[in-house]
mmCIF file of C-alpha atoms in Angstrom:
data_model
loop_
_atom_site.group_PDB
_atom_site.id
_atom_site.type_symbol
_atom_site.label_atom_id
_atom_site.label_comp_id
_atom_site.label_asym_id
_atom_site.label_seq_id
_atom_site.Cartn_x
_atom_site.Cartn_y
_atom_site.Cartn_z
ATOM 1 C CA MET A 1 -8.734 -32.330 -16.645
ATOM 2 C CA PRO A 2 -10.515 -28.854 -16.767
ATOM 3 C CA VAL A 3 -8.845 -25.910 -18.694
ATOM 4 C CA TYR A 4 -9.136 -22.594 -16.933
ATOM 5 C CA VAL A 5 -9.838 -19.795 -19.203
ATOM 6 C CA VAL A 6 -9.348 -16.036 -18.718
ATOM 7 C CA THR A 7 -11.046 -13.657 -21.007
ATOM 8 C CA ALA A 8 -9.615 -10.107 -21.555
ATOM 9 C CA ALA A 9 -6.346 -11.681 -20.454
ATOM 10 C CA THR A 10 -4.118 -8.848 -21.716
ATOM 11 C CA GLY A 11 -5.784 -6.279 -19.386
ATOM 12 C CA GLN A 12 -4.457 -5.352 -16.050
ATOM 13 C CA LEU A 13 -6.637 -7.638 -14.079
ATOM 14 C CA GLY A 14 -6.435 -10.441 -16.477
ATOM 15 C CA GLN A 15 -2.588 -10.590 -16.667
ATOM 16 C CA LEU A 16 -2.586 -10.929 -12.877
ATOM 17 C CA VAL A 17 -5.123 -13.689 -12.859
ATOM 18 C CA VAL A 18 -3.023 -15.588 -15.319
ATOM 19 C CA ARG A 19 0.038 -15.142 -13.024
ATOM 20 C CA HIS A 20 -1.929 -16.441 -10.010
ATOM 21 C CA LEU A 21 -3.122 -19.452 -12.027
ATOM 22 C CA LEU A 22 0.366 -20.368 -12.911
ATOM 23 C CA HIS A 23 1.255 -20.696 -9.196
ATOM 24 C CA ARG A 24 -1.571 -23.222 -8.964
ATOM 25 C CA VAL A 25 -1.780 -25.382 -12.028
ATOM 26 C CA ASP A 26 0.293 -26.275 -15.047
ATOM 27 C CA ALA A 27 0.423 -23.918 -17.985
ATOM 28 C CA ASP A 28 -1.162 -26.484 -20.411
ATOM 29 C CA GLN A 29 -4.291 -26.278 -18.165
ATOM 30 C CA ILE A 30 -4.665 -22.545 -18.744
ATOM 31 C CA ALA A 31 -6.050 -20.755 -21.837
ATOM 32 C CA VAL A 32 -6.541 -17.100 -22.459
ATOM 33 C CA VAL A 33 -9.076 -15.365 -24.729
ATOM 34 C CA VAL A 34 -7.754 -12.046 -26.323
ATOM 35 C CA ARG A 35 -8.671 -9.975 -29.268
ATOM 36 C CA ASN A 36 -5.140 -9.517 -30.390
ATOM 37 C CA ALA A 37 -2.765 -12.644 -30.062
ATOM 38 C CA SER A 38 0.368 -10.280 -30.608
ATOM 39 C CA ARG A 39 -0.439 -8.782 -27.159
ATOM 40 C CA ALA A 40 -0.626 -12.116 -25.265
ATOM 41 C CA THR A 41 3.303 -12.545 -25.263
ATOM 42 C CA HIS A 42 3.436 -13.407 -21.669
ATOM 43 C CA PRO A 43 0.923 -16.306 -21.671
ATOM 44 C CA ALA A 44 2.411 -17.704 -24.884
ATOM 45 C CA GLU A 45 5.919 -17.681 -23.420
ATOM 46 C CA HIS A 46 4.760 -19.895 -20.689
ATOM 47 C CA GLY A 47 3.036 -22.416 -23.037
ATOM 48 C CA ILE A 48 -0.547 -21.139 -22.332
ATOM 49 C CA GLU A 49 -2.995 -21.719 -25.180
ATOM 50 C CA VAL A 50 -4.077 -18.329 -26.740
ATOM 51 C CA ARG A 51 -7.548 -18.320 -28.273
ATOM 52 C CA VAL A 52 -8.442 -15.263 -30.309
ATOM 53 C CA ALA A 53 -12.024 -13.989 -29.840
ATOM 54 C CA ASP A 54 -13.839 -10.643 -29.558
ATOM 55 C CA TYR A 55 -16.644 -9.897 -27.239
ATOM 56 C CA ASP A 56 -18.319 -8.084 -30.104
ATOM 57 C CA ASP A 57 -18.040 -11.056 -32.484
ATOM 58 C CA PRO A 58 -20.302 -14.087 -31.638
ATOM 59 C CA ALA A 59 -18.806 -16.165 -34.387
ATOM 60 C CA SER A 60 -15.425 -15.793 -32.906
ATOM 61 C CA LEU A 61 -16.519 -16.717 -29.437
ATOM 62 C CA ALA A 62 -18.120 -19.874 -30.731
ATOM 63 C CA GLY A 63 -14.452 -21.302 -30.694
ATOM 64 C CA ALA A 64 -13.281 -19.642 -27.506
ATOM 65 C CA PHE A 65 -14.536 -22.232 -24.953
ATOM 66 C CA GLY A 66 -14.671 -25.945 -24.743
ATOM 67 C CA ALA A 67 -16.820 -28.483 -22.790
ATOM 68 C CA GLY A 68 -15.757 -28.636 -19.115
ATOM 69 C CA ASP A 69 -13.812 -25.421 -19.290
ATOM 70 C CA ARG A 70 -13.901 -23.212 -16.176
ATOM 71 C CA VAL A 71 -14.116 -19.666 -17.375
ATOM 72 C CA LEU A 72 -13.547 -16.121 -15.993
ATOM 73 C CA LEU A 73 -15.493 -13.497 -17.713
ATOM 74 C CA ILE A 74 -13.786 -10.247 -16.894
ATOM 75 C CA SER A 75 -16.331 -7.383 -17.438
ATOM 76 C CA GLY A 76 -15.874 -5.156 -20.573
ATOM 77 C CA ASN A 77 -14.919 -1.546 -20.267
ATOM 78 C CA GLN A 78 -16.995 -0.135 -23.192
ATOM 79 C CA PHE A 79 -19.898 1.558 -21.472
ATOM 80 C CA GLY A 80 -23.032 1.293 -23.782
ATOM 81 C CA ALA A 81 -21.486 -1.840 -25.566
ATOM 82 C CA ARG A 82 -20.719 -4.252 -22.596
ATOM 83 C CA LEU A 83 -24.249 -5.606 -22.080
ATOM 84 C CA THR A 84 -24.280 -7.103 -25.491
ATOM 85 C CA GLN A 85 -20.748 -8.030 -25.161
ATOM 86 C CA HIS A 86 -21.363 -9.967 -21.921
ATOM 87 C CA ALA A 87 -24.471 -11.603 -23.431
ATOM 88 C CA ASN A 88 -22.465 -12.873 -26.238
ATOM 89 C CA VAL A 89 -19.891 -14.472 -23.984
ATOM 90 C CA ILE A 90 -22.646 -16.044 -21.924
ATOM 91 C CA ALA A 91 -24.349 -17.546 -24.947
ATOM 92 C CA ALA A 92 -21.125 -18.997 -26.282
ATOM 93 C CA ALA A 93 -20.203 -20.371 -22.896
ATOM 94 C CA LYS A 94 -23.530 -22.060 -22.589
ATOM 95 C CA SER A 95 -23.459 -23.591 -26.108
ATOM 96 C CA SER A 96 -20.065 -24.951 -25.425
ATOM 97 C CA GLY A 97 -21.016 -26.869 -22.163
ATOM 98 C CA ILE A 98 -18.551 -25.181 -19.829
ATOM 99 C CA ALA A 99 -18.327 -26.192 -16.225
ATOM 100 C CA GLN A 100 -18.374 -22.788 -14.501
ATOM 101 C CA LEU A 101 -18.520 -19.149 -15.395
ATOM 102 C CA ALA A 102 -17.181 -16.653 -12.950
ATOM 103 C CA TYR A 103 -17.892 -13.046 -13.544
ATOM 104 C CA THR A 104 -16.266 -9.923 -12.210
ATOM 105 C CA SER A 105 -19.274 -7.783 -11.007
ATOM 106 C CA ILE A 106 -19.564 -4.954 -8.495
ATOM 107 C CA LEU A 107 -19.688 -4.763 -4.648
ATOM 108 C CA GLY A 108 -23.190 -4.609 -3.475
ATOM 109 C CA GLY A 109 -24.834 -6.344 -6.522
ATOM 110 C CA PRO A 110 -28.461 -5.193 -6.996
ATOM 111 C CA SER A 111 -28.083 -2.839 -3.780
ATOM 112 C CA ALA A 112 -25.269 -0.871 -5.497
ATOM 113 C CA ASN A 113 -26.865 2.389 -6.656
ATOM 114 C CA PHE A 114 -24.619 4.236 -9.212
ATOM 115 C CA PRO A 115 -24.452 4.086 -12.992
ATOM 116 C CA VAL A 116 -21.328 1.907 -13.391
ATOM 117 C CA ALA A 117 -23.273 -0.757 -11.381
ATOM 118 C CA ASP A 118 -26.320 -1.007 -13.800
ATOM 119 C CA ASP A 119 -24.609 -3.144 -16.439
ATOM 120 C CA HIS A 120 -23.424 -5.574 -13.739
ATOM 121 C CA HIS A 121 -26.836 -5.883 -12.449
ATOM 122 C CA VAL A 122 -28.214 -6.824 -15.884
ATOM 123 C CA THR A 123 -25.264 -9.339 -16.543
ATOM 124 C CA GLU A 124 -25.707 -10.964 -13.243
ATOM 125 C CA GLN A 125 -29.379 -11.587 -14.108
ATOM 126 C CA ALA A 126 -28.638 -12.865 -17.497
ATOM 127 C CA LEU A 127 -25.973 -15.287 -16.136
ATOM 128 C CA LEU A 128 -28.543 -16.584 -13.499
ATOM 129 C CA GLU A 129 -31.066 -17.178 -16.192
ATOM 130 C CA SER A 130 -28.605 -19.014 -18.535
ATOM 131 C CA GLY A 131 -28.520 -21.971 -16.148
ATOM 132 C CA LEU A 132 -24.781 -22.140 -16.186
ATOM 133 C CA PRO A 133 -22.914 -22.965 -12.956
ATOM 134 C CA PHE A 134 -21.843 -19.505 -11.990
ATOM 135 C CA THR A 135 -19.674 -17.609 -9.370
ATOM 136 C CA LEU A 136 -20.264 -13.882 -8.926
ATOM 137 C CA LEU A 137 -17.142 -11.957 -7.950
ATOM 138 C CA ARG A 138 -18.547 -8.634 -6.655
ATOM 139 C CA ASN A 139 -15.386 -6.661 -6.729
ATOM 140 C CA GLY A 140 -15.025 -3.488 -4.550
ATOM 141 C CA TRP A 141 -12.889 -0.531 -5.680
ATOM 142 C CA TYR A 142 -9.287 -1.042 -6.484
ATOM 143 C CA THR A 143 -6.859 0.850 -4.414
ATOM 144 C CA GLU A 144 -4.947 1.615 -7.616
ATOM 145 C CA ASN A 145 -7.926 3.883 -8.593
ATOM 146 C CA TYR A 146 -6.490 6.152 -6.206
ATOM 147 C CA THR A 147 -2.703 5.373 -5.985
ATOM 148 C CA SER A 148 -2.501 5.705 -9.835
ATOM 149 C CA GLN A 149 -3.209 9.418 -9.375
ATOM 150 C CA LEU A 150 -0.345 9.890 -6.743
ATOM 151 C CA THR A 151 1.738 11.775 -9.312
ATOM 152 C CA ALA A 152 -1.011 14.262 -9.641
ATOM 153 C CA ALA A 153 -1.373 14.481 -5.863
ATOM 154 C CA LEU A 154 2.211 15.247 -5.420
ATOM 155 C CA HIS A 155 2.352 17.736 -8.282
ATOM 156 C CA HIS A 156 -0.843 19.668 -7.089
ATOM 157 C CA GLY A 157 0.146 19.306 -3.520
ATOM 158 C CA ALA A 158 -3.188 17.904 -2.548
ATOM 159 C CA VAL A 159 -5.411 14.660 -3.000
ATOM 160 C CA VAL A 160 -8.430 15.832 -4.949
ATOM 161 C CA GLY A 161 -11.921 14.424 -4.805
ATOM 162 C CA ALA A 162 -15.688 15.114 -4.638
ATOM 163 C CA ALA A 163 -16.461 12.920 -1.674
ATOM 164 C CA ALA A 164 -16.629 14.178 1.889
ATOM 165 C CA PRO A 165 -13.308 14.038 3.570
ATOM 166 C CA ALA A 166 -14.544 11.512 6.280
ATOM 167 C CA SER A 167 -16.360 9.174 3.772
ATOM 168 C CA ARG A 168 -14.948 5.725 3.941
ATOM 169 C CA LEU A 169 -14.243 2.967 1.339
ATOM 170 C CA ALA A 170 -12.640 -0.532 1.748
ATOM 171 C CA THR A 171 -10.384 -0.985 -1.179
ATOM 172 C CA ALA A 172 -8.020 -3.753 -2.029
ATOM 173 C CA ALA A 173 -5.164 -4.114 -4.511
ATOM 174 C CA ARG A 174 -5.899 -5.446 -8.076
ATOM 175 C CA ALA A 175 -3.631 -8.303 -7.363
ATOM 176 C CA ASP A 176 -5.897 -9.294 -4.303
ATOM 177 C CA TYR A 177 -8.982 -9.536 -6.579
ATOM 178 C CA ALA A 178 -7.046 -11.406 -9.124
ATOM 179 C CA GLU A 179 -5.821 -14.001 -6.682
ATOM 180 C CA ALA A 180 -9.467 -14.407 -5.527
ATOM 181 C CA ALA A 181 -10.519 -15.006 -9.122
ATOM 182 C CA ALA A 182 -7.855 -17.696 -9.571
ATOM 183 C CA VAL A 183 -8.941 -19.311 -6.392
ATOM 184 C CA VAL A 184 -12.570 -19.717 -7.447
ATOM 185 C CA LEU A 185 -11.590 -21.156 -10.852
ATOM 186 C CA VAL A 186 -9.163 -23.793 -9.472
ATOM 187 C CA GLY A 187 -10.853 -24.577 -6.120
ATOM 188 C CA ALA A 188 -13.840 -26.758 -5.309
ATOM 189 C CA GLY A 189 -17.280 -25.658 -4.142
ATOM 190 C CA HIS A 190 -17.475 -22.129 -5.485
ATOM 191 C CA GLU A 191 -20.174 -22.813 -8.056
ATOM 192 C CA ASN A 192 -23.388 -20.973 -7.683
ATOM 193 C CA ASN A 193 -21.960 -18.634 -4.968
ATOM 194 C CA VAL A 194 -21.728 -14.897 -4.609
ATOM 195 C CA TYR A 195 -18.771 -13.302 -3.022
ATOM 196 C CA GLU A 196 -18.773 -9.621 -1.817
ATOM 197 C CA LEU A 197 -15.111 -8.654 -2.273
ATOM 198 C CA SER A 198 -13.455 -5.651 -0.433
ATOM 199 C CA GLY A 199 -10.463 -4.783 1.723
ATOM 200 C CA ASP A 200 -10.142 -5.721 5.298
ATOM 201 C CA THR A 201 -10.246 -2.136 6.552
ATOM 202 C CA ALA A 202 -12.235 0.983 5.375
ATOM 203 C CA TRP A 203 -10.313 4.259 5.154
ATOM 204 C CA SER A 204 -11.240 7.871 4.591
ATOM 205 C CA LEU A 205 -9.856 10.271 1.906
ATOM 206 C CA GLU A 206 -8.428 12.316 4.815
ATOM 207 C CA GLU A 207 -6.455 9.201 6.127
ATOM 208 C CA TYR A 208 -5.393 8.611 2.439
ATOM 209 C CA ALA A 209 -3.873 12.009 2.208
ATOM 210 C CA ALA A 210 -2.399 11.722 5.706
ATOM 211 C CA GLU A 211 -0.715 8.539 4.644
ATOM 212 C CA ILE A 212 0.784 9.987 1.572
ATOM 213 C CA SER A 213 2.011 12.911 3.720
ATOM 214 C CA ARG A 214 3.727 10.391 6.189
ATOM 215 C CA GLN A 215 5.365 8.433 3.523
ATOM 216 C CA THR A 216 6.662 11.404 1.524
ATOM 217 C CA ALA A 217 7.641 13.588 4.529
ATOM 218 C CA SER A 218 5.440 16.418 3.155
ATOM 219 C CA THR A 219 2.078 18.006 3.456
ATOM 220 C CA VAL A 220 -0.538 16.645 1.151
ATOM 221 C CA PRO A 221 -3.970 17.538 2.482
ATOM 222 C CA TYR A 222 -7.358 16.336 0.985
ATOM 223 C CA ARG A 223 -9.345 18.797 -1.005
ATOM 224 C CA GLN A 224 -12.933 18.235 -1.673
ATOM 225 C CA LEU A 225 -14.330 19.810 -5.017
ATOM 226 C CA PRO A 226 -17.830 20.316 -6.194
ATOM 227 C CA PRO A 227 -18.597 17.507 -8.731
ATOM 228 C CA ALA A 228 -18.546 19.700 -11.818
ATOM 229 C CA ASP A 229 -14.972 21.054 -10.772
ATOM 230 C CA TYR A 230 -13.801 17.516 -10.010
ATOM 231 C CA GLU A 231 -14.817 16.450 -13.460
ATOM 232 C CA ASP A 232 -12.823 19.405 -14.860
ATOM 233 C CA PHE A 233 -9.829 18.254 -12.709
ATOM 234 C CA LEU A 234 -10.072 14.618 -14.078
ATOM 235 C CA ALA A 235 -10.457 15.930 -17.598
ATOM 236 C CA GLY A 236 -7.127 17.770 -17.137
ATOM 237 C CA LEU A 237 -5.525 14.563 -15.947
ATOM 238 C CA GLY A 238 -6.539 13.029 -19.343
ATOM 239 C CA LEU A 239 -9.460 10.880 -18.205
ATOM 240 C CA PRO A 240 -11.775 10.076 -21.155
ATOM 241 C CA THR A 241 -14.863 12.224 -21.299
ATOM 242 C CA PRO A 242 -17.445 9.151 -20.887
ATOM 243 C CA MET A 243 -15.581 8.220 -17.570
ATOM 244 C CA LEU A 244 -15.933 11.686 -15.898
ATOM 245 C CA SER A 245 -19.495 11.243 -14.806
ATOM 246 C CA VAL A 246 -18.624 7.648 -13.678
ATOM 247 C CA PHE A 247 -16.033 8.889 -11.233
ATOM 248 C CA THR A 248 -18.354 11.709 -9.827
ATOM 249 C CA ALA A 249 -21.064 9.129 -9.432
ATOM 250 C CA THR A 250 -18.702 6.877 -7.711
ATOM 251 C CA GLU A 251 -17.656 9.773 -5.369
ATOM 252 C CA ALA A 252 -21.483 10.065 -4.374
ATOM 253 C CA ALA A 253 -21.627 6.373 -3.735
ATOM 254 C CA ILE A 254 -18.661 6.652 -1.461
ATOM 255 C CA ASP A 255 -20.545 9.368 0.399
ATOM 256 C CA ARG A 256 -23.360 6.994 0.873
ATOM 257 C CA GLY A 257 -20.999 4.345 2.121
ATOM 258 C CA GLU A 258 -21.633 1.872 -0.731
ATOM 259 C CA LEU A 259 -17.929 0.956 -1.116
ATOM 260 C CA ALA A 260 -17.131 0.596 2.711
ATOM 261 C CA ASP A 261 -18.155 -3.064 3.237
ATOM 262 C CA THR A 262 -15.599 -5.203 5.122
ATOM 263 C CA GLY A 263 -17.257 -8.453 5.236
ATOM 264 C CA GLY A 264 -14.178 -10.416 4.809
ATOM 265 C CA ASP A 265 -14.999 -12.593 1.714
ATOM 266 C CA LEU A 266 -11.855 -11.496 0.007
ATOM 267 C CA ARG A 267 -9.640 -12.280 2.863
ATOM 268 C CA ARG A 268 -11.097 -15.750 3.355
ATOM 269 C CA LEU A 269 -10.785 -16.565 -0.458
ATOM 270 C CA ILE A 270 -7.155 -15.536 -0.643
ATOM 271 C CA GLY A 271 -6.284 -17.017 2.715
ATOM 272 C CA ARG A 272 -4.419 -13.850 3.938
ATOM 273 C CA PRO A 273 -5.151 -10.252 4.985
ATOM 274 C CA THR A 274 -5.720 -7.903 2.061
ATOM 275 C CA THR A 275 -3.060 -5.518 0.781
ATOM 276 C CA THR A 276 -3.184 -2.511 3.125
ATOM 277 C CA LEU A 277 -3.451 1.162 1.955
ATOM 278 C CA ALA A 278 -0.057 1.940 3.356
ATOM 279 C CA GLU A 279 1.389 -0.942 1.346
ATOM 280 C CA SER A 280 -0.194 0.184 -1.905
ATOM 281 C CA ILE A 281 0.961 3.753 -1.413
ATOM 282 C CA ALA A 282 4.569 2.374 -0.737
ATOM 283 C CA ALA A 283 4.505 0.384 -3.825
ATOM 284 C CA GLU A 284 3.292 3.090 -6.017
ATOM 285 C CA LEU A 285 5.947 5.467 -4.773
ATOM 286 C CA ALA A 286 8.577 2.837 -5.173
ATOM 287 C CA GLU A 287 7.413 2.418 -8.852
ATOM 288 C CA LEU A 288 7.410 6.209 -9.410
ATOM 289 C CA THR A 289 10.992 6.434 -8.028
ATOM 290 C CA SER A 290 12.269 3.598 -10.347
ATOM 291 C CA ARG A 291 11.009 5.304 -13.424
#
């Protein structure tokens, strides 16, 4: 009986993947890989095995996987370090004889043309060259990348960005991507496949602002800023300095249509429509109200 292993399981995506796995298999078939066992309270409460390892420590990773495991490698978020981190995980997985390594990559794969995509390209190639049975989960943008800034939009009276107002992107909720990851780990026939994952419907930043206005019964327009001014705005929200250029480069990619794909892989994997923009906005407004 295989063990389904989720790395970075205390992160936002990892926690959701674990919850979706619990709907599909028994807890004793799930294991999580975390750097700090004290943060893995939710898995431990369910009887899930907690394995302590660090992407930066190959020795710790040597005991993180077992023969026949089906593993989800959630990409690291340390730019400049994650190529080595991913290589360490791939090497440990290969030496352990796992049955499948699924990797959370970026929508478009090699055709994606912005800095955040570069590490994913290299990791995908390393995974292919490893000879491991793989599944590439090329995730599009999370709707939460926008709805998490709703407080700022309501405070400033505008949605702020650097992309053109009519530029479109096809986002999905983080939970949609997490469910897809659980499906490919547990389901059959996903080895050596590539999935381009995105929302069912592409929307524009003007439409996003209009939906916020509708749901809040207020006027919240979209305001486009030059890239440098947008970075200043994000810095004022507390975004770490290394992430500022990532967000402005992503806005340029949105202008080029690189995040607007609506191919339907995500909907087909999860067996239902993806979460709509309106639903995500409503959920975030409800969360803000409950605080």
